[in-house]
Short mmCIF file of C-alpha atoms and ligand atoms in Angstrom, two decimals:
data_model
loop_
_atom_site.label_atom_id
_atom_site.label_comp_id
_atom_site.label_asym_id
_atom_site.label_seq_id
_atom_site.Cartn_x
_atom_site.Cartn_y
_atom_site.Cartn_z
CA MET I 1 22.18 5.79 -2.12
CA GLN I 2 19.25 3.61 -2.63
CA HIS I 3 15.57 5.04 -2.48
CA LEU I 4 12.14 3.25 -2.55
CA VAL I 5 10.18 5.43 -5.06
CA ASP I 6 8.24 2.63 -6.25
CA VAL I 7 8.25 -1.23 -6.58
CA ASN I 8 10.42 -0.86 -9.77
CA CYS I 9 13.27 0.17 -7.69
CA LEU I 10 13.35 -3.45 -6.47
CA SER I 11 14.69 -6.48 -8.30
CA ARG I 12 13.24 -9.87 -7.86
CA ASP I 13 16.11 -10.73 -5.49
CA ASP I 14 15.44 -7.57 -3.48
CA ILE I 15 11.82 -8.63 -3.26
CA PHE I 16 12.52 -12.06 -2.11
CA LYS I 17 15.04 -10.82 0.40
CA ILE I 18 12.55 -8.40 1.89
CA MET I 19 9.93 -11.12 2.10
CA ALA I 20 12.37 -13.47 3.80
CA ASP I 21 13.37 -10.79 6.35
CA ALA I 22 9.90 -9.79 7.01
CA ARG I 23 8.94 -13.59 7.68
CA ALA I 24 11.92 -13.86 10.03
CA PHE I 25 10.97 -10.81 11.89
CA LYS I 26 7.47 -11.87 12.37
CA LYS I 27 8.71 -15.20 13.83
CA GLN I 28 11.23 -13.57 16.24
CA MET I 29 11.87 -9.81 16.78
CA PRO I 30 15.42 -9.12 15.74
CA PRO I 31 17.95 -7.06 17.66
CA LYS I 32 18.10 -3.42 17.27
CA LEU I 33 19.73 -3.37 13.85
CA LEU I 34 19.09 0.37 13.33
CA ASP I 35 20.17 1.58 16.94
CA ASN I 36 21.96 4.69 15.76
CA LYS I 37 19.63 5.55 12.83
CA LEU I 38 17.41 8.66 12.61
CA LEU I 39 14.35 8.84 10.23
CA ILE I 40 12.10 11.67 9.58
CA THR I 41 8.46 11.14 8.52
CA LEU I 42 7.03 13.96 6.20
CA PHE I 43 3.27 13.39 5.55
CA PHE I 44 1.49 15.99 3.34
CA GLU I 45 -1.60 13.63 3.48
CA PRO I 46 -3.39 12.12 6.23
CA SER I 47 -2.50 8.55 7.23
CA THR I 48 -3.49 6.04 10.14
CA ARG I 49 -1.83 2.87 9.05
CA THR I 50 1.31 3.74 7.11
CA ARG I 51 2.71 6.49 9.26
CA SER I 52 2.29 4.59 12.47
CA SER I 53 3.30 1.26 11.04
CA PHE I 54 6.72 2.96 9.76
CA GLU I 55 7.22 4.41 13.14
CA VAL I 56 6.52 1.06 15.02
CA ALA I 57 8.78 -0.76 12.53
CA ALA I 58 11.79 1.97 12.86
CA LYS I 59 11.40 1.87 16.64
CA ARG I 60 11.19 -1.90 16.73
CA LEU I 61 14.59 -1.94 15.11
CA GLY I 62 16.04 0.62 17.48
CA ALA I 63 15.97 3.66 15.15
CA SER I 64 14.81 7.26 16.33
CA VAL I 65 11.84 8.89 14.44
CA VAL I 66 11.28 12.64 14.08
CA HIS I 67 7.78 13.69 12.61
CA LEU I 68 7.43 17.11 10.77
CA ASP I 69 3.76 18.12 10.57
CA PRO I 70 3.47 20.09 7.32
CA THR I 71 0.37 21.77 8.62
CA ARG I 72 2.44 23.57 11.21
CA SER I 73 5.78 23.84 9.25
CA SER I 74 7.17 26.59 7.26
CA THR I 75 5.73 25.47 3.98
CA LYS I 76 2.72 27.32 5.30
CA LYS I 77 5.04 30.41 5.04
CA GLY I 78 5.70 29.75 1.39
CA GLU I 79 8.83 27.58 1.57
CA SER I 80 9.13 25.11 -1.26
CA LEU I 81 9.08 21.53 -0.74
CA GLU I 82 12.68 21.21 -2.06
CA ASP I 83 13.85 23.75 0.52
CA THR I 84 11.95 22.07 3.37
CA PHE I 85 13.49 18.81 2.37
CA ALA I 86 17.08 20.22 2.01
CA ASN I 87 16.70 21.91 5.33
CA LEU I 88 15.63 18.60 7.03
CA CYS I 89 18.62 16.90 5.39
CA ALA I 90 20.98 19.52 6.73
CA MET I 91 20.15 17.75 10.07
CA ALA I 92 21.68 14.47 8.67
CA PRO I 93 18.74 11.96 8.86
CA ASP I 94 19.44 8.51 7.67
CA GLY I 95 16.15 8.64 5.75
CA VAL I 96 12.86 10.52 4.97
CA ILE I 97 9.54 8.76 4.79
CA LEU I 98 7.43 10.87 2.45
CA ARG I 99 3.64 10.98 1.60
CA HIS I 100 2.48 13.60 -0.89
CA SER I 101 -0.52 14.37 -3.10
CA GLN I 102 1.62 14.66 -6.35
CA ASN I 103 2.79 11.73 -8.21
CA ASP I 104 6.43 12.74 -8.98
CA THR I 105 7.34 14.11 -5.38
CA ALA I 106 9.21 11.08 -4.20
CA ARG I 107 11.10 11.00 -7.54
CA VAL I 108 11.99 14.62 -7.41
CA LEU I 109 13.27 14.54 -3.77
CA ALA I 110 15.13 11.30 -4.39
CA ASP I 111 16.87 12.83 -7.35
CA MET I 112 18.32 15.38 -4.96
CA GLU I 113 20.44 12.62 -3.51
CA LEU I 114 20.58 14.11 -0.11
CA THR I 115 19.14 11.16 1.78
CA PRO I 116 17.22 7.75 1.01
CA ILE I 117 13.71 8.69 0.27
CA ILE I 118 11.11 6.01 1.19
CA ASN I 119 7.83 6.50 -0.49
CA ALA I 120 4.82 6.16 1.88
CA GLY I 121 2.15 6.97 -0.76
CA THR I 122 2.25 9.61 -3.63
CA GLY I 123 -0.64 10.67 -5.76
CA ASN I 124 -2.40 7.94 -7.46
CA LEU I 125 0.82 6.46 -8.70
CA ALA I 126 2.81 4.82 -6.07
CA HIS I 127 2.50 3.14 -2.60
CA PRO I 128 5.22 0.56 -2.64
CA THR I 129 5.34 -0.64 0.95
CA GLN I 130 1.64 -1.37 0.72
CA ALA I 131 2.13 -3.40 -2.43
CA LEU I 132 4.92 -5.29 -0.54
CA LEU I 133 2.91 -6.07 2.61
CA ASP I 134 0.07 -7.18 0.34
CA LEU I 135 2.28 -9.56 -1.43
CA PHE I 136 3.78 -10.86 1.89
CA THR I 137 0.23 -11.46 3.13
CA ILE I 138 -0.66 -13.53 -0.04
CA LEU I 139 2.60 -15.33 0.05
CA GLU I 140 2.08 -16.18 3.74
CA HIS I 141 -1.59 -17.24 3.07
CA PHE I 142 -0.75 -19.59 0.21
CA ASP I 143 2.53 -20.89 1.86
CA GLY I 144 4.56 -19.47 -0.89
CA ASN I 145 2.83 -21.02 -3.78
CA ILE I 146 1.26 -17.77 -5.52
CA GLU I 147 2.31 -18.63 -9.27
CA ALA I 148 -0.97 -18.10 -11.35
CA LYS I 149 -3.17 -17.53 -8.42
CA ARG I 150 -6.16 -15.34 -9.47
CA LEU I 151 -6.25 -11.92 -7.74
CA THR I 152 -9.17 -9.73 -8.60
CA ILE I 153 -9.06 -6.13 -7.65
CA VAL I 154 -12.51 -4.28 -7.29
CA GLY I 155 -13.13 -0.65 -6.73
CA ASP I 156 -11.85 2.71 -7.49
CA ILE I 157 -8.76 1.35 -9.31
CA ALA I 158 -8.18 4.32 -11.58
CA ASN I 159 -7.45 6.76 -8.58
CA SER I 160 -5.63 4.21 -6.40
CA ARG I 161 -1.81 4.30 -5.70
CA VAL I 162 -2.28 0.82 -3.92
CA ALA I 163 -3.64 -0.59 -7.15
CA SER I 164 -0.93 1.10 -9.32
CA SER I 165 2.08 -0.06 -7.28
CA GLY I 166 0.36 -3.50 -6.60
CA ILE I 167 -0.57 -4.32 -10.26
CA ARG I 168 3.01 -3.80 -11.13
CA LEU I 169 4.42 -5.92 -8.14
CA PHE I 170 1.88 -8.67 -8.58
CA THR I 171 2.23 -9.31 -12.11
CA LYS I 172 5.95 -9.33 -11.86
CA MET I 173 5.68 -12.01 -9.16
CA GLY I 174 3.40 -14.33 -11.17
CA LEU I 175 -0.06 -13.44 -9.91
CA ASN I 176 -2.89 -13.39 -12.53
CA VAL I 177 -4.52 -9.97 -11.93
CA SER I 178 -8.00 -9.13 -13.21
CA LEU I 179 -9.78 -5.68 -12.50
CA VAL I 180 -13.48 -5.12 -11.79
CA ALA I 181 -14.90 -1.50 -11.55
CA PRO I 182 -17.50 0.67 -12.98
CA LYS I 183 -16.31 2.59 -16.07
CA PRO I 184 -15.32 5.80 -14.14
CA PHE I 185 -13.19 3.66 -11.81
CA MET I 186 -11.46 1.56 -14.46
CA PRO I 187 -7.92 2.67 -15.60
CA GLU I 188 -6.68 2.12 -19.14
CA THR I 189 -5.29 -1.59 -18.96
CA GLU I 190 -4.17 -4.46 -20.74
CA LEU I 191 -5.26 -6.61 -17.95
CA LYS I 192 -8.57 -8.59 -18.07
CA ASN I 193 -11.24 -6.40 -16.97
CA PHE I 194 -14.80 -6.45 -16.16
CA GLU I 195 -17.83 -4.22 -15.01
CA ASP I 196 -19.69 -7.13 -13.15
CA LEU I 197 -18.18 -8.45 -9.91
CA ASP I 198 -20.72 -11.40 -9.81
CA ASN I 199 -19.25 -12.84 -13.00
CA VAL I 200 -15.72 -13.19 -11.68
CA LEU I 201 -16.15 -14.47 -8.13
CA ASP I 202 -15.79 -18.11 -9.10
CA ASN I 203 -12.73 -17.44 -10.66
CA THR I 204 -10.93 -15.61 -7.90
CA ASP I 205 -8.57 -16.97 -5.22
CA ILE I 206 -7.91 -13.35 -3.77
CA LEU I 207 -10.42 -10.57 -3.79
CA MET I 208 -8.86 -7.09 -2.96
CA SER I 209 -11.40 -4.28 -2.55
CA LEU I 210 -10.48 -0.59 -2.63
CA ARG I 211 -12.33 2.46 -1.53
CA ALA I 212 -13.53 5.23 -3.68
CA GLN I 213 -10.65 7.79 -3.51
CA LEU I 214 -13.16 10.57 -2.93
CA GLU I 215 -10.20 13.06 -2.26
CA ARG I 216 -8.97 12.72 -5.66
CA HIS I 217 -12.06 13.20 -7.42
CA ALA I 218 -12.23 16.52 -9.18
CA LYS I 219 -16.18 16.36 -8.76
CA PRO I 220 -18.40 13.73 -7.24
CA ILE I 221 -18.37 10.56 -9.64
CA PHE I 222 -21.40 8.74 -7.91
CA ASP I 223 -24.16 10.63 -6.10
CA ASP I 224 -25.11 7.44 -4.14
CA TYR I 225 -22.68 4.94 -2.85
CA SER I 226 -25.28 2.65 -1.36
CA GLU I 227 -26.40 2.10 -5.11
CA TYR I 228 -22.61 1.55 -6.01
CA ALA I 229 -22.49 -0.92 -3.17
CA LYS I 230 -25.07 -3.01 -4.45
CA HIS I 231 -22.85 -3.99 -7.38
CA TYR I 232 -19.48 -3.80 -5.90
CA CYS I 233 -19.63 -4.58 -1.99
CA VAL I 234 -18.01 -7.67 -0.89
CA THR I 235 -20.96 -9.11 1.03
CA LYS I 236 -21.92 -12.26 2.85
CA ASP I 237 -23.76 -13.36 -0.19
CA ARG I 238 -20.88 -12.98 -2.43
CA VAL I 239 -18.53 -14.57 -0.17
CA GLU I 240 -20.57 -17.64 0.95
CA GLY I 241 -19.78 -20.91 -0.59
CA ARG I 242 -16.66 -19.58 -2.20
CA ASP I 243 -13.00 -20.07 -1.44
CA PHE I 244 -11.36 -16.75 -1.75
CA ILE I 245 -9.65 -14.53 0.72
CA VAL I 246 -10.60 -10.85 1.23
CA MET I 247 -8.14 -8.09 1.47
CA HIS I 248 -8.21 -4.26 1.49
CA PRO I 249 -5.54 -1.79 2.19
CA GLY I 250 -7.60 0.54 4.36
CA PRO I 251 -9.34 2.75 5.23
CA VAL I 252 -12.45 0.61 4.61
CA MET I 253 -15.75 2.25 3.81
CA ARG I 254 -17.86 -0.26 5.75
CA ASN I 255 -20.91 -1.65 3.93
CA ILE I 256 -19.77 0.07 0.78
CA ASP I 257 -16.44 -1.65 0.04
CA ILE I 258 -16.99 -4.71 2.37
CA SER I 259 -19.84 -5.44 4.69
CA ASP I 260 -19.44 -5.76 8.59
CA GLU I 261 -20.15 -9.51 8.41
CA VAL I 262 -17.49 -10.25 5.84
CA LEU I 263 -14.95 -7.86 7.80
CA ALA I 264 -15.64 -9.82 10.91
CA SER I 265 -15.21 -13.24 9.13
CA SER I 266 -12.12 -15.40 8.92
CA LYS I 267 -12.20 -14.73 5.17
CA SER I 268 -11.04 -11.17 5.82
CA LEU I 269 -7.25 -10.57 6.03
CA VAL I 270 -7.65 -6.82 6.52
CA LEU I 271 -6.10 -6.65 9.81
CA GLU I 272 -3.49 -9.30 9.12
CA GLN I 273 -2.39 -6.89 6.35
CA VAL I 274 -1.75 -4.27 8.92
CA LYS I 275 0.04 -6.51 11.28
CA ASN I 276 2.27 -7.82 8.52
CA GLY I 277 2.92 -4.10 7.37
CA VAL I 278 5.15 -3.58 10.44
CA PHE I 279 7.30 -6.60 9.60
CA VAL I 280 7.48 -5.60 5.95
CA ARG I 281 8.38 -2.00 6.83
CA MET I 282 11.15 -3.29 9.10
CA ALA I 283 12.48 -5.39 6.47
CA VAL I 284 12.29 -2.37 4.01
CA LEU I 285 14.20 -0.17 6.51
CA LYS I 286 16.83 -2.77 6.88
CA HIS I 287 17.26 -3.19 3.15
CA LEU I 288 17.61 0.48 2.47
CA LEU I 289 19.44 1.59 5.49
CA LEU I 290 21.71 -1.42 6.46
CA ASP I 291 22.05 -3.84 3.59
CA ASN I 292 22.39 -1.05 0.76
CA GLY I 293 23.21 1.99 3.15
N1 LIG C 301 -3.28 1.89 3.53
C1 LIG C 301 -2.94 3.09 3.75
O1 LIG C 301 -2.08 3.73 3.06
O2 LIG C 301 -3.60 3.50 4.86
P1 LIG C 301 -3.29 5.03 5.55
O3 LIG C 301 -3.74 5.96 4.53
O4 LIG C 301 -3.96 5.07 6.75
O5 LIG C 301 -1.75 5.09 5.73
#
């Protein structure tokens, strides 16, 4: 049984195969490859993009999807996560797509070996399908030539599962990753890291902005995010005359992470990332449920 707990569950061959399948699906919708499959989505944290993207991906491939809303489930009556999961698995789904606030939840449920676990974001540790769709978007933009391309990640990197999975995947695939953040948002890292965004913009091919993960801050880190934005917002002034593309996993804090003007410009691939997410998740579902099922 293969799970997708994090990007390190995938070999380079797996990653290239997922990218190739996603590219083929974007060119032409495939037949209903997962016609007789049933997936359950179990999201203990809010989501706009990931949950709907997985549902669209599954349905495009002909699978059925059942959503369990934990706020209206028996976890509210004290049932443990493991018992909730075991009860869902007794209904014989072909996989469970999980989002949870704790870092180890996907691993714990995967180790029960009841059904494939597909991690849709856990804690500040892992968001493998976001990393894969970001990689796909970068590969597509640079026509596959990404070796040594300079990716700068700016924002609340320390609390971001997108950054955590992304850094593991991007460095494995040959990107040259640098981090930019104020000290409270900078993780322990061996990567090149900077506090001043303006000093790295001339050495950047891809600028990936991340929001402040306010829900994961034990207490407020900055009182005034408009002050933070003066230093870290991707504005027209910072973009003009430069050649990099701008990415963000969403949700975007407008005019704090990226300005309205830049979001509306051709530099921004933010909605292309969302579009690509469906094809990449279709490829991930095929990989887990069909190729390795
Ligand atoms: N990028 C991302 O994980 O967005 P959602 O929280 O809306 O799923």
